Amino acid sequence: MHDTIWFESNRRPAVFIASSEFEQAATAQAEALGLPEVRRIIVPHPIQDATDDEMRAKADAIVDAVVAALAR
Amino acid sequence: MQILDPTDERVPVRRSLTDRPDAIAGTVALLDIAKARGDVLIDQLEKRLTARLPGVAFKHYRKPTFTKPAPADLRRQIAEECGFVIEALAD
């Protein structure tokens, strides 16, 4: 989150991807760092014990959201 | 005698999102924060985005550790080489 906000501050559109387990922490960090509207995309938990196919499915599900986060 | 208050009452600096262009162009950074399994998601995102965004280039970067922000020189390198950043995957 710190990095994503640094890039925004340096005029680089950025998006941060996190699991649902991290959502509350991401919101708290974004507020603490002064950019609550920082673009972030949440993918469903679990991550660590997900299979490769499950991880790829999570990626497939957010492609549109990633594009929308970086451009108008 | 000087008395210091150790509590943090600072109000965070208010920042704003940078303007978005109409379309993604140029080079996009794929920043891996170095948590397990994130690389699989990032590689698949690159595959899908490459098909979706012809002419856009993707460059991979990796933080040394997810426990702290990226080193300043890595941040600067990414900002110099890329116009957009996708950072993943916090868990």
PDB file of C-alpha atoms in Angstrom:
ATOM      1  CA  MET A   1       0.000   0.000   0.000  1.00  0.00           C
ATOM      2  CA  HIS A   2       2.846   2.398   0.817  1.00  0.00           C
ATOM      3  CA  ASP A   3       4.342   1.717  -2.589  1.00  0.00           C
ATOM      4  CA  THR A   4       1.061   2.141  -4.451  1.00  0.00           C
ATOM      5  CA  ILE A   5       0.461   5.517  -2.824  1.00  0.00           C
ATOM      6  CA  TRP A   6       4.040   6.579  -3.542  1.00  0.00           C
ATOM      7  CA  PHE A   7       3.490   5.851  -7.240  1.00  0.00           C
ATOM      8  CA  GLU A   8       0.225   7.823  -7.205  1.00  0.00           C
ATOM      9  CA  SER A   9       2.078  10.726  -5.625  1.00  0.00           C
ATOM     10  CA  ASN A  10       4.620  10.469  -8.437  1.00  0.00           C
ATOM     11  CA  ARG A  11       1.984  10.624 -11.170  1.00  0.00           C
ATOM     12  CA  ARG A  12       1.937   6.938 -11.981  1.00  0.00           C
ATOM     13  CA  PRO A  13      -1.565   5.441 -11.942  1.00  0.00           C
ATOM     14  CA  ALA A  14      -1.358   2.420  -9.675  1.00  0.00           C
ATOM     15  CA  VAL A  15      -3.533  -0.358  -8.331  1.00  0.00           C
ATOM     16  CA  PHE A  16      -3.013  -2.635  -5.368  1.00  0.00           C
ATOM     17  CA  ILE A  17      -4.327  -6.202  -5.312  1.00  0.00           C
ATOM     18  CA  ALA A  18      -5.022  -7.947  -2.021  1.00  0.00           C
ATOM     19  CA  SER A  19      -6.933 -10.888  -0.666  1.00  0.00           C
ATOM     20  CA  SER A  20     -10.160 -10.472   1.269  1.00  0.00           C
ATOM     21  CA  GLU A  21      -8.209 -11.244   4.453  1.00  0.00           C
ATOM     22  CA  PHE A  22      -6.223  -8.045   3.918  1.00  0.00           C
ATOM     23  CA  GLU A  23      -9.158  -5.809   3.019  1.00  0.00           C
ATOM     24  CA  GLN A  24      -9.632  -4.177   6.425  1.00  0.00           C
ATOM     25  CA  ALA A  25      -5.911  -3.569   6.820  1.00  0.00           C
ATOM     26  CA  ALA A  26      -5.732  -2.080   3.331  1.00  0.00           C
ATOM     27  CA  THR A  27      -8.564   0.316   4.108  1.00  0.00           C
ATOM     28  CA  ALA A  28      -6.945   1.369   7.393  1.00  0.00           C
ATOM     29  CA  GLN A  29      -3.551   1.877   5.735  1.00  0.00           C
ATOM     30  CA  ALA A  30      -5.023   3.886   2.878  1.00  0.00           C
ATOM     31  CA  GLU A  31      -6.765   6.206   5.328  1.00  0.00           C
ATOM     32  CA  ALA A  32      -3.663   6.552   7.508  1.00  0.00           C
ATOM     33  CA  LEU A  33      -1.578   7.401   4.456  1.00  0.00           C
ATOM     34  CA  GLY A  34      -4.006  10.104   3.310  1.00  0.00           C
ATOM     35  CA  LEU A  35      -5.393   8.439   0.195  1.00  0.00           C
ATOM     36  CA  PRO A  36      -8.511   6.474   1.160  1.00  0.00           C
ATOM     37  CA  GLU A  37      -9.609   6.299  -2.475  1.00  0.00           C
ATOM     38  CA  VAL A  38      -6.439   4.535  -3.599  1.00  0.00           C
ATOM     39  CA  ARG A  39      -7.401   1.985  -6.220  1.00  0.00           C
ATOM     40  CA  ARG A  40      -7.448  -1.518  -4.817  1.00  0.00           C
ATOM     41  CA  ILE A  41      -8.898  -4.792  -5.978  1.00  0.00           C
ATOM     42  CA  ILE A  42      -9.822  -7.569  -3.599  1.00  0.00           C
ATOM     43  CA  VAL A  43      -9.614 -11.218  -4.567  1.00  0.00           C
ATOM     44  CA  PRO A  44     -11.251 -13.948  -2.484  1.00  0.00           C
ATOM     45  CA  HIS A  45      -9.327 -15.821   0.174  1.00  0.00           C
ATOM     46  CA  PRO A  46      -7.623 -18.334   0.395  1.00  0.00           C
ATOM     47  CA  ILE A  47      -4.293 -17.639  -1.293  1.00  0.00           C
ATOM     48  CA  GLN A  48      -1.520 -19.658   0.317  1.00  0.00           C
ATOM     49  CA  ASP A  49      -3.138 -23.050  -0.213  1.00  0.00           C
ATOM     50  CA  ALA A  50      -4.888 -22.248  -3.497  1.00  0.00           C
ATOM     51  CA  THR A  51      -3.914 -24.328  -6.501  1.00  0.00           C
ATOM     52  CA  ASP A  52      -2.311 -22.721  -9.535  1.00  0.00           C
ATOM     53  CA  ASP A  53      -5.597 -23.079 -11.426  1.00  0.00           C
ATOM     54  CA  GLU A  54      -7.474 -21.379  -8.590  1.00  0.00           C
ATOM     55  CA  MET A  55      -4.947 -18.539  -8.566  1.00  0.00           C
ATOM     56  CA  ARG A  56      -5.283 -18.124 -12.328  1.00  0.00           C
ATOM     57  CA  ALA A  57      -9.056 -18.008 -11.965  1.00  0.00           C
ATOM     58  CA  LYS A  58      -8.699 -15.205  -9.426  1.00  0.00           C
ATOM     59  CA  ALA A  59      -6.571 -13.299 -11.948  1.00  0.00           C
ATOM     60  CA  ASP A  60      -9.026 -13.895 -14.782  1.00  0.00           C
ATOM     61  CA  ALA A  61     -11.836 -12.478 -12.642  1.00  0.00           C
ATOM     62  CA  ILE A  62     -10.144  -9.115 -12.084  1.00  0.00           C
ATOM     63  CA  VAL A  63      -8.792  -8.220 -15.537  1.00  0.00           C
ATOM     64  CA  ASP A  64     -11.571  -5.724 -16.258  1.00  0.00           C
ATOM     65  CA  ALA A  65     -11.203  -4.179 -12.805  1.00  0.00           C
ATOM     66  CA  VAL A  66      -7.455  -3.734 -13.270  1.00  0.00           C
ATOM     67  CA  VAL A  67      -7.943  -1.941 -16.588  1.00  0.00           C
ATOM     68  CA  ALA A  68     -10.660   0.251 -15.073  1.00  0.00           C
ATOM     69  CA  ALA A  69      -8.417   1.133 -12.129  1.00  0.00           C
ATOM     70  CA  LEU A  70      -5.630   2.475 -14.326  1.00  0.00           C
ATOM     71  CA  ALA A  71      -7.517   4.337 -17.060  1.00  0.00           C
ATOM     72  CA  ARG A  72     -10.697   6.361 -17.386  1.00  0.00           C
TER      73      ARG A  72
ATOM     74  CA  MET B   1      12.608  21.322  31.407  1.00  0.00           C
ATOM     75  CA  GLN B   2      10.974  20.151  28.157  1.00  0.00           C
ATOM     76  CA  ILE B   3       8.049  17.760  28.367  1.00  0.00           C
ATOM     77  CA  LEU B   4       7.434  15.638  25.295  1.00  0.00           C
ATOM     78  CA  ASP B   5       4.110  13.976  24.482  1.00  0.00           C
ATOM     79  CA  PRO B   6       4.802  10.568  22.914  1.00  0.00           C
ATOM     80  CA  THR B   7       1.332  10.151  21.443  1.00  0.00           C
ATOM     81  CA  ASP B   8       0.915  10.622  17.732  1.00  0.00           C
ATOM     82  CA  GLU B   9      -1.739  13.214  16.976  1.00  0.00           C
ATOM     83  CA  ARG B  10      -0.622  13.969  13.472  1.00  0.00           C
ATOM     84  CA  VAL B  11      -3.257  14.261  10.785  1.00  0.00           C
ATOM     85  CA  PRO B  12      -2.143  12.386   7.666  1.00  0.00           C
ATOM     86  CA  VAL B  13      -1.178  14.480   4.686  1.00  0.00           C
ATOM     87  CA  ARG B  14      -4.138  14.444   2.323  1.00  0.00           C
ATOM     88  CA  ARG B  15      -3.152  13.068  -1.065  1.00  0.00           C
ATOM     89  CA  SER B  16      -5.060  12.653  -4.295  1.00  0.00           C
ATOM     90  CA  LEU B  17      -5.147  10.127  -7.077  1.00  0.00           C
ATOM     91  CA  THR B  18      -3.175  11.068 -10.140  1.00  0.00           C
ATOM     92  CA  ASP B  19      -5.167  11.680 -13.310  1.00  0.00           C
ATOM     93  CA  ARG B  20      -5.975   8.641 -15.402  1.00  0.00           C
ATOM     94  CA  PRO B  21      -5.474   8.675 -19.167  1.00  0.00           C
ATOM     95  CA  ASP B  22      -8.225   7.524 -21.498  1.00  0.00           C
ATOM     96  CA  ALA B  23      -6.356   4.309 -22.172  1.00  0.00           C
ATOM     97  CA  ILE B  24      -3.406   2.338 -20.876  1.00  0.00           C
ATOM     98  CA  ALA B  25      -0.355   2.745 -23.116  1.00  0.00           C
ATOM     99  CA  GLY B  26       3.395   2.324 -22.951  1.00  0.00           C
ATOM    100  CA  THR B  27       4.794   0.116 -20.213  1.00  0.00           C
ATOM    101  CA  VAL B  28       3.059  -1.306 -17.145  1.00  0.00           C
ATOM    102  CA  ALA B  29       4.981  -2.462 -14.076  1.00  0.00           C
ATOM    103  CA  LEU B  30       3.989  -5.742 -12.457  1.00  0.00           C
ATOM    104  CA  LEU B  31       5.316  -5.387  -8.915  1.00  0.00           C
ATOM    105  CA  ASP B  32       5.439  -8.630  -6.935  1.00  0.00           C
ATOM    106  CA  ILE B  33       5.512  -7.899  -3.215  1.00  0.00           C
ATOM    107  CA  ALA B  34       7.169 -11.292  -2.637  1.00  0.00           C
ATOM    108  CA  LYS B  35       4.384 -13.150  -0.872  1.00  0.00           C
ATOM    109  CA  ALA B  36       3.884 -16.770  -1.832  1.00  0.00           C
ATOM    110  CA  ARG B  37       1.489 -17.466  -4.712  1.00  0.00           C
ATOM    111  CA  GLY B  38       1.430 -13.870  -5.892  1.00  0.00           C
ATOM    112  CA  ASP B  39       3.632 -14.737  -8.857  1.00  0.00           C
ATOM    113  CA  VAL B  40       1.021 -17.131 -10.245  1.00  0.00           C
ATOM    114  CA  LEU B  41      -1.655 -14.433 -10.168  1.00  0.00           C
ATOM    115  CA  ILE B  42       0.704 -11.845 -11.672  1.00  0.00           C
ATOM    116  CA  ASP B  43       1.785 -14.132 -14.521  1.00  0.00           C
ATOM    117  CA  GLN B  44      -1.818 -14.884 -15.414  1.00  0.00           C
ATOM    118  CA  LEU B  45      -2.751 -11.202 -15.239  1.00  0.00           C
ATOM    119  CA  GLU B  46       0.080 -10.426 -17.641  1.00  0.00           C
ATOM    120  CA  LYS B  47      -1.176 -13.088 -20.039  1.00  0.00           C
ATOM    121  CA  ARG B  48      -4.727 -11.712 -20.003  1.00  0.00           C
ATOM    122  CA  LEU B  49      -3.694  -8.067 -20.153  1.00  0.00           C
ATOM    123  CA  THR B  50      -1.291  -8.702 -23.047  1.00  0.00           C
ATOM    124  CA  ALA B  51      -4.203 -10.113 -25.041  1.00  0.00           C
ATOM    125  CA  ARG B  52      -6.483  -7.297 -23.926  1.00  0.00           C
ATOM    126  CA  LEU B  53      -4.048  -4.424 -24.494  1.00  0.00           C
ATOM    127  CA  PRO B  54      -2.073  -4.956 -27.721  1.00  0.00           C
ATOM    128  CA  GLY B  55       1.001  -2.767 -27.933  1.00  0.00           C
ATOM    129  CA  VAL B  56       1.327  -2.377 -24.169  1.00  0.00           C
ATOM    130  CA  ALA B  57       4.529  -3.754 -22.623  1.00  0.00           C
ATOM    131  CA  PHE B  58       4.816  -5.331 -19.189  1.00  0.00           C
ATOM    132  CA  LYS B  59       7.868  -5.369 -16.952  1.00  0.00           C
ATOM    133  CA  HIS B  60       8.268  -7.523 -13.850  1.00  0.00           C
ATOM    134  CA  TYR B  61       9.738  -6.261 -10.603  1.00  0.00           C
ATOM    135  CA  ARG B  62       9.977  -7.899  -7.200  1.00  0.00           C
ATOM    136  CA  LYS B  63      10.337  -6.401  -3.763  1.00  0.00           C
ATOM    137  CA  PRO B  64      13.014  -7.971  -1.559  1.00  0.00           C
ATOM    138  CA  THR B  65      10.414  -8.481   1.174  1.00  0.00           C
ATOM    139  CA  PHE B  66       6.710  -7.853   1.710  1.00  0.00           C
ATOM    140  CA  THR B  67       7.392  -6.679   5.260  1.00  0.00           C
ATOM    141  CA  LYS B  68       8.291  -3.136   4.287  1.00  0.00           C
ATOM    142  CA  PRO B  69       7.977  -0.690   1.402  1.00  0.00           C
ATOM    143  CA  ALA B  70      10.051  -1.202  -1.705  1.00  0.00           C
ATOM    144  CA  PRO B  71      13.572   0.244  -1.592  1.00  0.00           C
ATOM    145  CA  ALA B  72      13.754   3.819  -2.834  1.00  0.00           C
ATOM    146  CA  ASP B  73      15.976   2.906  -5.778  1.00  0.00           C
ATOM    147  CA  LEU B  74      13.524   0.216  -6.927  1.00  0.00           C
ATOM    148  CA  ARG B  75      10.629   2.665  -6.709  1.00  0.00           C
ATOM    149  CA  ARG B  76      12.564   5.224  -8.738  1.00  0.00           C
ATOM    150  CA  GLN B  77      13.538   2.635 -11.345  1.00  0.00           C
ATOM    151  CA  ILE B  78       9.914   1.574 -11.786  1.00  0.00           C
ATOM    152  CA  ALA B  79       8.728   5.175 -12.056  1.00  0.00           C
ATOM    153  CA  GLU B  80      11.389   5.883 -14.684  1.00  0.00           C
ATOM    154  CA  GLU B  81      10.633   2.781 -16.743  1.00  0.00           C
ATOM    155  CA  CYS B  82       6.852   2.486 -16.452  1.00  0.00           C
ATOM    156  CA  GLY B  83       3.784   4.666 -16.707  1.00  0.00           C
ATOM    157  CA  PHE B  84       1.505   2.424 -14.655  1.00  0.00           C
ATOM    158  CA  VAL B  85       1.896   0.061 -11.717  1.00  0.00           C
ATOM    159  CA  ILE B  86       0.052  -3.099 -10.699  1.00  0.00           C
ATOM    160  CA  GLU B  87       1.117  -4.315  -7.253  1.00  0.00           C
ATOM    161  CA  ALA B  88       0.209  -7.761  -5.884  1.00  0.00           C
ATOM    162  CA  LEU B  89      -0.548  -9.760  -3.870  1.00  0.00           C
ATOM    163  CA  ALA B  90      -1.139  -8.782  -0.245  1.00  0.00           C
ATOM    164  CA  ASP B  91      -2.632 -11.548   1.847  1.00  0.00           C
TER     165      ASP B  91
END
